[in-house]
XYZ file of C-alpha atoms in Angstrom:
639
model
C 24.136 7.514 36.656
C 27.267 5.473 37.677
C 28.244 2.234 36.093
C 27.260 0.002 38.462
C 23.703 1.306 38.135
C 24.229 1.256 34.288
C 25.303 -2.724 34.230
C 22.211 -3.251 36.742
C 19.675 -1.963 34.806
C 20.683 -3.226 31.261
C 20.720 -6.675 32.404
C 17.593 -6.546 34.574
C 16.033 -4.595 31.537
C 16.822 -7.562 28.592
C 15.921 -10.002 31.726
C 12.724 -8.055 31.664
C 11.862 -8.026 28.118
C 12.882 -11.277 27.374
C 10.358 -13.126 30.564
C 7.757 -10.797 28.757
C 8.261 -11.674 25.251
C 8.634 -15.619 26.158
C 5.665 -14.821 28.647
C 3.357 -12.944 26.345
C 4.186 -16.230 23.218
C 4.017 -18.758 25.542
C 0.415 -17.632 27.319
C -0.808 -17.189 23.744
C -0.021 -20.555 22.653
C -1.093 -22.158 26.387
C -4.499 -20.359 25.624
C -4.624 -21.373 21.758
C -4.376 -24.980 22.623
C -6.383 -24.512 25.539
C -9.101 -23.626 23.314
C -9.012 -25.802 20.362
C -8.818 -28.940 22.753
C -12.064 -27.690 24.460
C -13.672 -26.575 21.100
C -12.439 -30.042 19.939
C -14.156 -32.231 22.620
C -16.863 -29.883 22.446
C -17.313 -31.014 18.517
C -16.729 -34.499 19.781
C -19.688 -34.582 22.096
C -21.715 -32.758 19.803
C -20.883 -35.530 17.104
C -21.639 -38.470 19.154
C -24.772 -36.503 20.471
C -26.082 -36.279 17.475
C -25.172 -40.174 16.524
C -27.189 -40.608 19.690
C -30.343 -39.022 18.412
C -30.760 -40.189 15.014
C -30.270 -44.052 16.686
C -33.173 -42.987 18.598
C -35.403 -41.561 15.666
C -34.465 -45.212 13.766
C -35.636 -47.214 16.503
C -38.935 -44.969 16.808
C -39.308 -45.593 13.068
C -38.754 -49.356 13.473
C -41.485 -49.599 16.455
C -43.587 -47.715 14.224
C -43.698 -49.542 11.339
C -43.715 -52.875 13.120
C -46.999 -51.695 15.043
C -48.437 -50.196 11.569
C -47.736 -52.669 9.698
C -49.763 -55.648 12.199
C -52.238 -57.063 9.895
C -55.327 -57.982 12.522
C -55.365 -54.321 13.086
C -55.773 -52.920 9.708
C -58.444 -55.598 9.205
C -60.113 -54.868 12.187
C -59.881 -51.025 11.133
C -61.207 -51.821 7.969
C -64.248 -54.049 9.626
C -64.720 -50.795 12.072
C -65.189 -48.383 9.307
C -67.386 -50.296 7.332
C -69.392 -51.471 10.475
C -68.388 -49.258 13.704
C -69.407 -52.404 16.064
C -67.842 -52.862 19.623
C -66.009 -56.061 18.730
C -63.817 -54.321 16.175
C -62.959 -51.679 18.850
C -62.146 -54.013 21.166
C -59.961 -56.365 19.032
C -58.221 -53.415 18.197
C -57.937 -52.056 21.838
C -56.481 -55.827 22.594
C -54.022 -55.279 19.713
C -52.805 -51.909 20.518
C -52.631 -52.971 24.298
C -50.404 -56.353 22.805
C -47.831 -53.681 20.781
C -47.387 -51.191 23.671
C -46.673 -53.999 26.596
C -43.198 -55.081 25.492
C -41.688 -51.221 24.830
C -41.465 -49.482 27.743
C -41.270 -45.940 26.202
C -44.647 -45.859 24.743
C -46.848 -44.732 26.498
C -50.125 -44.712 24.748
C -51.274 -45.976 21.323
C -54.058 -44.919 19.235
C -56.288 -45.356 16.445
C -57.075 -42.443 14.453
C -60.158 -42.457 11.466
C -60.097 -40.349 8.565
C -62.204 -38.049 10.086
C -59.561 -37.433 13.084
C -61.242 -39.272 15.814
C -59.826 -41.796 17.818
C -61.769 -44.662 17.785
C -59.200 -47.130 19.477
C -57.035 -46.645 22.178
C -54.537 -48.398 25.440
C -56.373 -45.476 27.298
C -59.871 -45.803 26.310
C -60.535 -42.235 27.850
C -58.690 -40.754 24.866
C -61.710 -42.763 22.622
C -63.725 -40.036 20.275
C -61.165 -37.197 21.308
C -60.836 -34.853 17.587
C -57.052 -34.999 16.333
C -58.766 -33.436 12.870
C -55.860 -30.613 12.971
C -53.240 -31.694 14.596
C -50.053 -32.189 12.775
C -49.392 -34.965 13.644
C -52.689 -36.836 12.373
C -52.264 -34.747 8.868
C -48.682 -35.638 8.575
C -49.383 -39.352 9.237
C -51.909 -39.759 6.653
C -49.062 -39.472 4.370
C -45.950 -40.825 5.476
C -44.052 -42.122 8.738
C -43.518 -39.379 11.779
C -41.093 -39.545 14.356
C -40.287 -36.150 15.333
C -43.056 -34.684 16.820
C -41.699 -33.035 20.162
C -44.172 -31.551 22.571
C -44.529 -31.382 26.395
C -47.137 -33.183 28.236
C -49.188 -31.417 31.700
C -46.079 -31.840 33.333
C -43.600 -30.197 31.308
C -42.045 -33.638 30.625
C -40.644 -34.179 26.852
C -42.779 -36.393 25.085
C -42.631 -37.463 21.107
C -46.064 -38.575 18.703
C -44.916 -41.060 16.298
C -47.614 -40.993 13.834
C -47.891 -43.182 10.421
C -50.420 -44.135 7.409
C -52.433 -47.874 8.037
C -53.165 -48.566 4.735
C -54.804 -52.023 3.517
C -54.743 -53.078 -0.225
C -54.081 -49.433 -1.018
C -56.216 -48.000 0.598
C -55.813 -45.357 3.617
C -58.025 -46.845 6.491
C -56.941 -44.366 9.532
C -53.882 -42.899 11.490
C -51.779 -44.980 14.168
C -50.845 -42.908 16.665
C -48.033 -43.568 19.527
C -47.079 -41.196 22.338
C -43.340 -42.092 23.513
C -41.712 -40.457 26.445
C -38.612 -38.624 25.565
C -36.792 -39.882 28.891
C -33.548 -41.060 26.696
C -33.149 -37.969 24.937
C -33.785 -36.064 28.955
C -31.160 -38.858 30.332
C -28.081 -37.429 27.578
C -29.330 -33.906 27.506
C -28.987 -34.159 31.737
C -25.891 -35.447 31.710
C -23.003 -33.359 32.497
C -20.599 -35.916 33.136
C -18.466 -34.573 29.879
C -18.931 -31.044 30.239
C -17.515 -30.020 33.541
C -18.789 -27.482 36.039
C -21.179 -24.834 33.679
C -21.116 -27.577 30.310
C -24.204 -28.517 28.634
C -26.505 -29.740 25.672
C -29.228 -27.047 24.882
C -32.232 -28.570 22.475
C -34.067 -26.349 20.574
C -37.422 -27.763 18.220
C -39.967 -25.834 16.330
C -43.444 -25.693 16.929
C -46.518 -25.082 15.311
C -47.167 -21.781 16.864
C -44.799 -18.695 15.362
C -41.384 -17.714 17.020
C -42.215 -20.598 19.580
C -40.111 -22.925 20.278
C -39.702 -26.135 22.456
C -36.404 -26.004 24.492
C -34.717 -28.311 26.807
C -32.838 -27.409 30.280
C -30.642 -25.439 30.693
C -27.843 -25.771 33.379
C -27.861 -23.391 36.721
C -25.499 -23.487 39.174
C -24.771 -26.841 38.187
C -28.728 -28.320 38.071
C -30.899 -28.757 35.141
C -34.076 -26.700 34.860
C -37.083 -27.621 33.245
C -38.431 -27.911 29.746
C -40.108 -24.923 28.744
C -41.783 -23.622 25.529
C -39.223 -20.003 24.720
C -40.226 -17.229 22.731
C -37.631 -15.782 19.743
C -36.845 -12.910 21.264
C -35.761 -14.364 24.545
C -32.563 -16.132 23.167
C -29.017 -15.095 22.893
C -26.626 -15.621 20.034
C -26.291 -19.490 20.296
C -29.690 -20.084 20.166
C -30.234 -17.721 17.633
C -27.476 -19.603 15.916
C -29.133 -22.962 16.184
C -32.875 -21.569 14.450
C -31.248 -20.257 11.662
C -29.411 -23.424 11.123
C -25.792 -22.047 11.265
C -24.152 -24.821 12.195
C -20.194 -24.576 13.193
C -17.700 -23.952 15.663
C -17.771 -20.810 17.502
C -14.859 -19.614 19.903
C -16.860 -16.789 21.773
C -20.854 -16.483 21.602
C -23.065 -15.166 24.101
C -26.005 -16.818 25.572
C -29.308 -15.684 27.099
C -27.936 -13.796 30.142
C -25.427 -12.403 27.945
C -22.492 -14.564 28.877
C -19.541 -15.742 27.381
C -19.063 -19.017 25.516
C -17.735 -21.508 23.629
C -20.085 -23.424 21.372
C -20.701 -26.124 18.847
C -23.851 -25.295 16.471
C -25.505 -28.484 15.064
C -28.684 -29.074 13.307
C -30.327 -32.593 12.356
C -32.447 -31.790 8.792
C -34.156 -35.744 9.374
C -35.412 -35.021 13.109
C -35.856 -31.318 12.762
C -34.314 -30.055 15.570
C -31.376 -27.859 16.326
C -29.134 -28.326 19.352
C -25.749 -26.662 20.577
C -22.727 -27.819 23.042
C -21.729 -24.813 25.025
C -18.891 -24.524 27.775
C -18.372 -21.297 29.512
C -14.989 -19.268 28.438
C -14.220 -18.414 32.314
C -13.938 -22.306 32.488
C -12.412 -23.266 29.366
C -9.650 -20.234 30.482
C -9.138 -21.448 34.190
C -6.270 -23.162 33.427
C -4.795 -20.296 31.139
C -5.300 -17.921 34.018
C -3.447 -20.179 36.213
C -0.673 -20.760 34.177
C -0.675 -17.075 33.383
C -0.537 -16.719 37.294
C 2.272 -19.447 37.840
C 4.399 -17.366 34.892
C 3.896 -14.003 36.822
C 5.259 -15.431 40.078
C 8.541 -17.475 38.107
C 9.237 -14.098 36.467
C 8.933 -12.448 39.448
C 11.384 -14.526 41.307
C 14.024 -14.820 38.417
C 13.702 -11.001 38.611
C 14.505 -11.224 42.409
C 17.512 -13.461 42.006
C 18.822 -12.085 38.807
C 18.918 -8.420 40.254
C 20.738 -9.941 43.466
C 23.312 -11.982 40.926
C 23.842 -8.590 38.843
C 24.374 -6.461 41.476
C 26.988 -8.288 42.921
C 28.700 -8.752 39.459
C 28.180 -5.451 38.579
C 29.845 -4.087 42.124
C 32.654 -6.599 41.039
C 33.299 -5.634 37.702
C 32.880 -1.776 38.257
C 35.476 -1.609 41.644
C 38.404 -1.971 39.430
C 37.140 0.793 37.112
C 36.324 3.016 39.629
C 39.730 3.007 41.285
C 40.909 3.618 37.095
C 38.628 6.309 36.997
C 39.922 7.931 40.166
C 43.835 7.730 38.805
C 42.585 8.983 35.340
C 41.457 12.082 37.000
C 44.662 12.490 38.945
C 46.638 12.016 35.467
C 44.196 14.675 33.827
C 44.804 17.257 36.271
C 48.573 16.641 35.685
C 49.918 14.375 37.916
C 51.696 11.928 35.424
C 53.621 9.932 38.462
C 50.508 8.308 38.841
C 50.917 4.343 38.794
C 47.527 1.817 38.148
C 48.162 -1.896 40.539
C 45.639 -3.718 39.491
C 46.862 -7.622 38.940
C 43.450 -9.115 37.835
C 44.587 -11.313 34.501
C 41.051 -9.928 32.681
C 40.719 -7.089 30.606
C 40.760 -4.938 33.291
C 43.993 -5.997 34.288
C 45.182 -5.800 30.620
C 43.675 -1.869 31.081
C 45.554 -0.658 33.754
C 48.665 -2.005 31.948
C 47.955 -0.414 29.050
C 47.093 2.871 31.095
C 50.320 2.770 32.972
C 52.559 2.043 29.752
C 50.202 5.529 28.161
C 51.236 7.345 31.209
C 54.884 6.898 30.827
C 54.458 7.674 26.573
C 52.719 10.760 27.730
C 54.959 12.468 30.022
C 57.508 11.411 27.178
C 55.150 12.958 24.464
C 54.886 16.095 26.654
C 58.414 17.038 27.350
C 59.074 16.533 23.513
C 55.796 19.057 22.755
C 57.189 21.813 25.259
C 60.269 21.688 23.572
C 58.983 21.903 19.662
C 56.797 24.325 21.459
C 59.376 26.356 22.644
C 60.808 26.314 19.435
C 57.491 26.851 17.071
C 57.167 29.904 19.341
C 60.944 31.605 18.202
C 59.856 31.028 14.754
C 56.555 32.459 15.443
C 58.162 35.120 16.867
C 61.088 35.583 14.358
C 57.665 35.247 11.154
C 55.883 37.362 13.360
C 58.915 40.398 12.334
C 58.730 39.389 9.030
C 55.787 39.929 8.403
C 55.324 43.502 10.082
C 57.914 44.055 7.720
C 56.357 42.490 4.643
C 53.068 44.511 5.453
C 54.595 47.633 5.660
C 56.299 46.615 3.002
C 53.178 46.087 0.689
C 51.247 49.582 2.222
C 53.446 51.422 0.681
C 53.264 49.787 -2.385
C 49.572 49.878 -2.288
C 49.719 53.545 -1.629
C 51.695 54.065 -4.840
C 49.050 51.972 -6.824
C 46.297 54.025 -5.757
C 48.049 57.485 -6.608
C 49.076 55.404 -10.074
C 45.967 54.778 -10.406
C 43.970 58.072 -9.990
C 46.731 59.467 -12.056
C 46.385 56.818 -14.774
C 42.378 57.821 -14.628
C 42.924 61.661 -14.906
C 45.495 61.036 -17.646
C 42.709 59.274 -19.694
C 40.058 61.955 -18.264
C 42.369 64.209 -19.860
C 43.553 63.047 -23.019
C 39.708 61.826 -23.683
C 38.531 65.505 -23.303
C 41.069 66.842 -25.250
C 40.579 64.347 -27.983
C 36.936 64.985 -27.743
C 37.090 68.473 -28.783
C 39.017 68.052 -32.293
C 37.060 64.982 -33.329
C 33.705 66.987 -32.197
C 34.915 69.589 -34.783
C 36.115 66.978 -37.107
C 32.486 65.142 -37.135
C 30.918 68.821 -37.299
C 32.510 70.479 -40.372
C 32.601 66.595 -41.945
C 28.476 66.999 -41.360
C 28.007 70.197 -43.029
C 30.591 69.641 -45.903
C 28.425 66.020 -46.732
C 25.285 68.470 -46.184
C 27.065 70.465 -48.862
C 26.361 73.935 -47.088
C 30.328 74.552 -48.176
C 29.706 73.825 -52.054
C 28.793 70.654 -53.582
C 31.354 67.504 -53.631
C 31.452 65.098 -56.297
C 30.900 61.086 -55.557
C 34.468 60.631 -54.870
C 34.855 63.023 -51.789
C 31.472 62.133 -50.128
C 32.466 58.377 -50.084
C 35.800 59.689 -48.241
C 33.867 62.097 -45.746
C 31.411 59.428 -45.165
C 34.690 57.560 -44.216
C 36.303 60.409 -42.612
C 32.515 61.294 -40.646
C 31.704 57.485 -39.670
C 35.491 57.065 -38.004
C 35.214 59.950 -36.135
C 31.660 59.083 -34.452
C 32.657 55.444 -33.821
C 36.288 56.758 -32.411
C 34.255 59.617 -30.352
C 32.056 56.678 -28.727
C 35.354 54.404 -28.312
C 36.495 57.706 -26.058
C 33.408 57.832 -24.619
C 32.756 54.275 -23.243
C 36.518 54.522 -21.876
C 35.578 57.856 -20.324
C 32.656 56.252 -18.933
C 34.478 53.039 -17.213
C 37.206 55.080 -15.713
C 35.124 57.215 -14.027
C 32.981 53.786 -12.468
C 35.800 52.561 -11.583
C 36.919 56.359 -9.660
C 33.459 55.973 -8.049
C 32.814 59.184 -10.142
C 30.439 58.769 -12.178
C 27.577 60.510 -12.158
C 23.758 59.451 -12.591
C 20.753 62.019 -12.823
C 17.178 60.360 -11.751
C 14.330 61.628 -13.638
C 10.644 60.430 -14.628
C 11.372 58.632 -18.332
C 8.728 57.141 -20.604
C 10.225 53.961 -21.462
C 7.858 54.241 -24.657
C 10.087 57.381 -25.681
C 13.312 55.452 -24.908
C 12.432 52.536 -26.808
C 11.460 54.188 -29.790
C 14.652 56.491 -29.898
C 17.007 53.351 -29.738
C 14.840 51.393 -32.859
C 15.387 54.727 -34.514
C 19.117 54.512 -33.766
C 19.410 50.805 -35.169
C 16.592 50.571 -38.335
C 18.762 52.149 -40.977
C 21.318 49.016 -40.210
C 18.192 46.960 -39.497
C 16.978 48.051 -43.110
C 20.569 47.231 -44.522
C 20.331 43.611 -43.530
C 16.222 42.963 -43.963
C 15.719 42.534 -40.129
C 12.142 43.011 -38.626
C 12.400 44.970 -35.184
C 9.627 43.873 -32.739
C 8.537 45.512 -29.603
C 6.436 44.392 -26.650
C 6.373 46.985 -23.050
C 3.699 48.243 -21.029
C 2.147 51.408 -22.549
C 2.331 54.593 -21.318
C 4.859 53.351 -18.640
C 7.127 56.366 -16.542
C 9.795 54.670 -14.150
C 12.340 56.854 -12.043
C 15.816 56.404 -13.650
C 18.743 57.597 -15.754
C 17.541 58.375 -18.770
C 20.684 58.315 -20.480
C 22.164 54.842 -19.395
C 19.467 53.141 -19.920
C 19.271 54.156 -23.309
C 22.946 53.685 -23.457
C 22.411 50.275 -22.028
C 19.499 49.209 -24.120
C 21.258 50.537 -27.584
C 24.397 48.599 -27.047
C 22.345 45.384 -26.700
C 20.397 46.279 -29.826
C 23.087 47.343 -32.089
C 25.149 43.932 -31.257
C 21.827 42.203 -31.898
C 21.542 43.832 -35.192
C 25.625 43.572 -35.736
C 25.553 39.662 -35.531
C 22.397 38.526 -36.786
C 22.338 38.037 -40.969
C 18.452 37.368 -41.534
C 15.399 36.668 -38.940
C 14.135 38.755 -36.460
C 15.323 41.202 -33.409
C 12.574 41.226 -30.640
C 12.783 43.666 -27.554
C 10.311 43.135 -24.620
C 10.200 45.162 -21.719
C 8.032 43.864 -18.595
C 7.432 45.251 -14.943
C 7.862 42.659 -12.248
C 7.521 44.420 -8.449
C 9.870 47.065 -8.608
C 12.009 45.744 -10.913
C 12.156 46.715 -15.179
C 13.088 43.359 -16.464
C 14.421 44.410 -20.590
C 15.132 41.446 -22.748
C 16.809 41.554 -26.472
C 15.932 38.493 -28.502
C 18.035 37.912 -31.781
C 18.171 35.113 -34.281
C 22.087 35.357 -35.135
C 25.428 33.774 -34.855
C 24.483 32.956 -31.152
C 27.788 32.172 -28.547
C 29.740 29.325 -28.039
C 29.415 27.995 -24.323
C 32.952 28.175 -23.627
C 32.892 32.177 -24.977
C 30.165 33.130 -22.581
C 32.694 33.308 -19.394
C 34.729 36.197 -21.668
C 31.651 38.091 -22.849
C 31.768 40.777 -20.773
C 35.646 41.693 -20.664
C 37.072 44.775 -21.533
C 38.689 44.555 -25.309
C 37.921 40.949 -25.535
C 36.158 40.406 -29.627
C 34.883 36.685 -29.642
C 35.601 34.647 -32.366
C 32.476 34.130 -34.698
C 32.099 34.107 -38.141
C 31.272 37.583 -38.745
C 34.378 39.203 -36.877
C 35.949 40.055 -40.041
C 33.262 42.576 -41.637
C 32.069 44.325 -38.124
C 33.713 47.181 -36.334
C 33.966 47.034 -32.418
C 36.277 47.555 -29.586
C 35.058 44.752 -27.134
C 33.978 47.298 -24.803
C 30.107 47.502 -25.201
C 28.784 44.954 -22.632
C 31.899 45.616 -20.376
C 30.675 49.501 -20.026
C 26.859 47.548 -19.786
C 27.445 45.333 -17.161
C 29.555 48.311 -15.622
C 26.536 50.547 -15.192
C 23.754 47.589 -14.856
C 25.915 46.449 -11.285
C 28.306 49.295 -9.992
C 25.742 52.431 -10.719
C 21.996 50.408 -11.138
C 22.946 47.700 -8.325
C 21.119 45.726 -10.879
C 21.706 42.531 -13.732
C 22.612 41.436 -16.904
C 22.214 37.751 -17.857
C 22.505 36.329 -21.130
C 21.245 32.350 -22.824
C 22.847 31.740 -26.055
C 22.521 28.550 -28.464
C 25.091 28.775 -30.677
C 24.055 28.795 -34.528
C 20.599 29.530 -32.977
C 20.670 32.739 -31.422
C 21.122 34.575 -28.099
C 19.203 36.572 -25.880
C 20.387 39.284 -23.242
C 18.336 40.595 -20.542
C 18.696 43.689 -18.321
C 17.000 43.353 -14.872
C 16.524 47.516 -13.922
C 15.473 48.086 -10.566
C 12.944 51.214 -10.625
C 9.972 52.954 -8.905
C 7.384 52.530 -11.156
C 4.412 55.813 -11.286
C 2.206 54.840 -14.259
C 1.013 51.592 -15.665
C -1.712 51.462 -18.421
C -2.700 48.524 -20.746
C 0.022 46.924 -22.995
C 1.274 47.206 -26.170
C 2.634 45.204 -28.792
């Protein structure tokens, strides 16, 4: 992608994302306040609203009392029921007729017995009708009522106010006063506050289960009717309102399952539930057109901020290009090259920069082909000595190796024919200590046990060196064969338990029984010895434990000893020819310091295998041999 393109699309990308990040915070917080201000004049109306109602239950309960509490009429009551002549209905008819003329809202007033009968009335067509079990007559008897709701034939909201008439303590009859609900119709019609799909939605109890008296609702702008609505046919506001959650919601759903925003309220002294409700899509119009009026700013400052960059970028990147160019020209050689670019910026600080590199350069270069010229005559004038040098050292390697193979047969040679006296020396020592020859007093056995011990421990000496030189000749020779490692085991504790016996040591064993791996017989028992007879060398008292244990096809040996142990910084020397450690016990034991040289010898060179030792010094040490094998019998284990 060229540069141009590059600057381009970095600037109209950050351009992007910032209009989207200040697009995306700022059309969240338009909608947030959006929102609360509608949810607040939504709690505002719902406030006043209610104000609005209890005013109207007060003055209900005011008319009420002032009508109940008209002395003529509770005497004429009293009169009635004592003597149920017409002029006591009538005087009370003229009464009731004198309390309803001046109030408007009532519509009729009546005179209730304690047997629920009207027996006084402004619409004398109502006189005798039963009122036995109607709520309101049982609720009167008792105390005032104001907030009855019902509908009359019509469908128009009507409220029974309903209240004791009681004379010198005693309960004479009901009053009963039907007032139209037209002011509670006039503020639940008007929509004046609530916009285009706003309104007030009553919702009152009745006497009948899961029935419930509800005002209009608003469609398409026009109130509908009041209606008596079954539970089931509400949505979540309504729902809301029954179960007298009262609150702010930000999203409910009404009736036909549409979106709103709503204000729950519930009046506990009238009984009735009502909620404010606006429609989201409204509450959001202005959101969406702000949201709208961002998309086509952003859109525009895209327009003009692409047209801007890509003249800047064309601008910025001409001078580069025409750098770029002579930089290629320079690579491929041409160091006359000169940059003219006389712009004061940092471009024009470049190309000066670039033109004072190109003149160091060619500079740099001429110097270079000449130290190059002469790093090549010394290369060339090394190059001789070193033929020389390396013919030099073949020739002395040559010698080394014939040195060598002569050194080994010399100590091939010298071993052997040492071998053979000491052989006779250790055989006639054995048979004179045997006394086959005549017996020997005390004195002379102690010096042929001298004489007989030297000899074996000088014959092994010869024998190890034997041993390493032919390793190290790649001559030395191994013989496979099926060996019971129980066999093995028990000739090398044979080997050791006199000197074990000596120095109190227990000897404990732990290998698979009846085990028969493929090996050198031989070396493994030469192997396995030298580890135990050091064990038993350096340890005073304790314990010398030797485990063997088959892991895949390996025979992992391990010899456990509670002696002297090693020092850390002795461990790197352990296994160098004629190298004694220095320990405590150097003084009263024999060696040559070639043991675990001539054991690691045959563990890597001839049984490509491992020896590995942990030592604690004071403590102990343990060495272990890891063997690889083929294994051909495995039984149980024992111990």
């Amino acid at each position: 992608m060229k540069i141009r393109k590059k600057i381009t699309l970095t600037f109209m990308s950050i351009l992007f994302i910032s209009l989207l990040i200040v697009s995306i915070v700022s059309y969240i917080i338009v909608k947030n306040i959006v929102t609360l201000n509608a949810l607040h004049n939504l709690e505002s109306i719902s406030i006043a609203q209610l104000n609005y109602l209890e005013n109207i239950d007060e003055q209900n309960l005011e008319r009420l009392k002032l009508v109940t509490s008209r002395t003529q009429l509770r005497i004429s009551l009293q009169a009635y029921n004592k003597n149920p002549e017409k002029q006591y209905q009538t005087k009370m008819n003229k009464i009731l007729y004198d309390c309803k003329s001046p109030i408007s809202d009532f519509k009729e007033i009546s005179v209730i017995n304690l047997d629920g009968v009207i027996i006084a009335s402004t619409n004398e067509e109502n006189i005798g009708t039963e009122h036995l079990d109607k709520d309101c007559f049982l609720r009167g008897q008792k105390e005032n009522i104001t907030n009855h709701f019902f509908l009359d034939k019509d469908m128009n909201l009507d409220i029974h106010l309903s209240g004791p008439l009681i004379l010198d303590n005693e309960l004479l009859g009901v009053l009963l006063i039907t007032s139209s609900g037209d002011k509670i119709t006039k503020f639940v019609t008007d929509y004046s506050l609530f916009g285009e799909t706003g309104y007030t939605f009553l919702v009152v109890k009745t006497d009948e289960q899961n029935k419930f008296l509800t005002s209009q609702r608003r469609v398409r702008g026009k109130p509908t009717k009041y209606a008596y609505t079954n539970y089931d046919d509400f949505g979540q506001i309504s729902r809301k309102v029954i179960e007298k959650q009262k609150g702010t919601y930000k999203i409910l759903y009404d009736y036909l399952n549409e979106p709103m925003s709503a204000v729950v309220n519930y009046s506990d002294k009238l009984e009735i539930g009502y909620s404010v409700r606006l429609s989201r899509e409204e509450i959001l119009t202005p959101v969406i057109r702000y949201r709208n009026l961002l998309a086509i700013i952003s859109i525009f400052s895209l327009l003009i901020t692409f047209i801007y960059t890509f003249w800047g970028a064309k601008s910025i990147t001409k001078p580069v290009l025409k750098l770029t160019t002579l930089a290629k020209k320079i690579s491929g050689g041409d160091l006359d090259q000169k940059i003219e670019i006389k712009s004061k910026d940092e471009i024009g600080i470049l190309s000066k920069a670039f033109n004072t590199m190109t003149g160091k350069l060619k500079q740099d270069i001429n110097k270079r082909k000449k130290a190059e010229q002469a790093l090549q005559k010394a290369y060339d004038e090394m190059e001789i000595k070193v033929e020389q040098r390396t013919e030099q050292l073949s020739q002395a390697n040559i010698k080394l190796q014939e040195l060598d193979k002569l050194k080994s047969m010399f100590i091939a040679s010298m071993s052997h024919e040492l071998r053979t006296p000491l052989n006779s020396i250790i055989g006639f020592t054995g048979l004179l200590l045997q006394g086959i020859s005549g017996k020997i007093d005390d004195e002379a056995r102690k010096d042929l046990d001298i004489v007989y011990n030297s000899s074996k421990h000088l014959l092994g000496l010869i024998n190890d060196v034997i041993d390493i030189s032919k390793i190290e000749a790649d001559k030395f020779d191994i013989h496979f064969e099926d060996v019971k490692l129980d066999g093995v085991i028990e000739e090398v504790v044979a080997s050791i338990s006199k000197d074990a016996e000596k120095k109190k040591l227990k000897i404990k064993t732990e290998l698979p029984e009846g085990l028969i791996i493929v090996s050198d017989r031989r070396r493994i028992f030469q192997c396995i010895l030298n580890l135990m007879g050091n064990a038993v060398k350096f340890t005073e008292k304790g314990a010398i434990e030797l485990k063997a244990v088959k892991k895949a096809d390996v025979l992992k040996v391990t010899v456990t000893d509670t002696g002297i142990g090693i020092k850390k910084e002795d461990l790197s020397k352990l296994f160098k020819s004629f190298t004694r450690l220095d320990s405590p016990l150097k003084a009263v034991t024999s060696g040559t310091g070639l043991g675990l040289h001539l054991t690691k010898k045959i563990m890597t060179n001839v049984f490509q295998g491992e020896i590995s030792v942990i030592s604690e010094y004071g403590k102990g040490s343990t060495f272990t041999l890891d063997i690889p094998l083929k294994q051909r019998i495995e039984h149980g284990e024992r111990r």
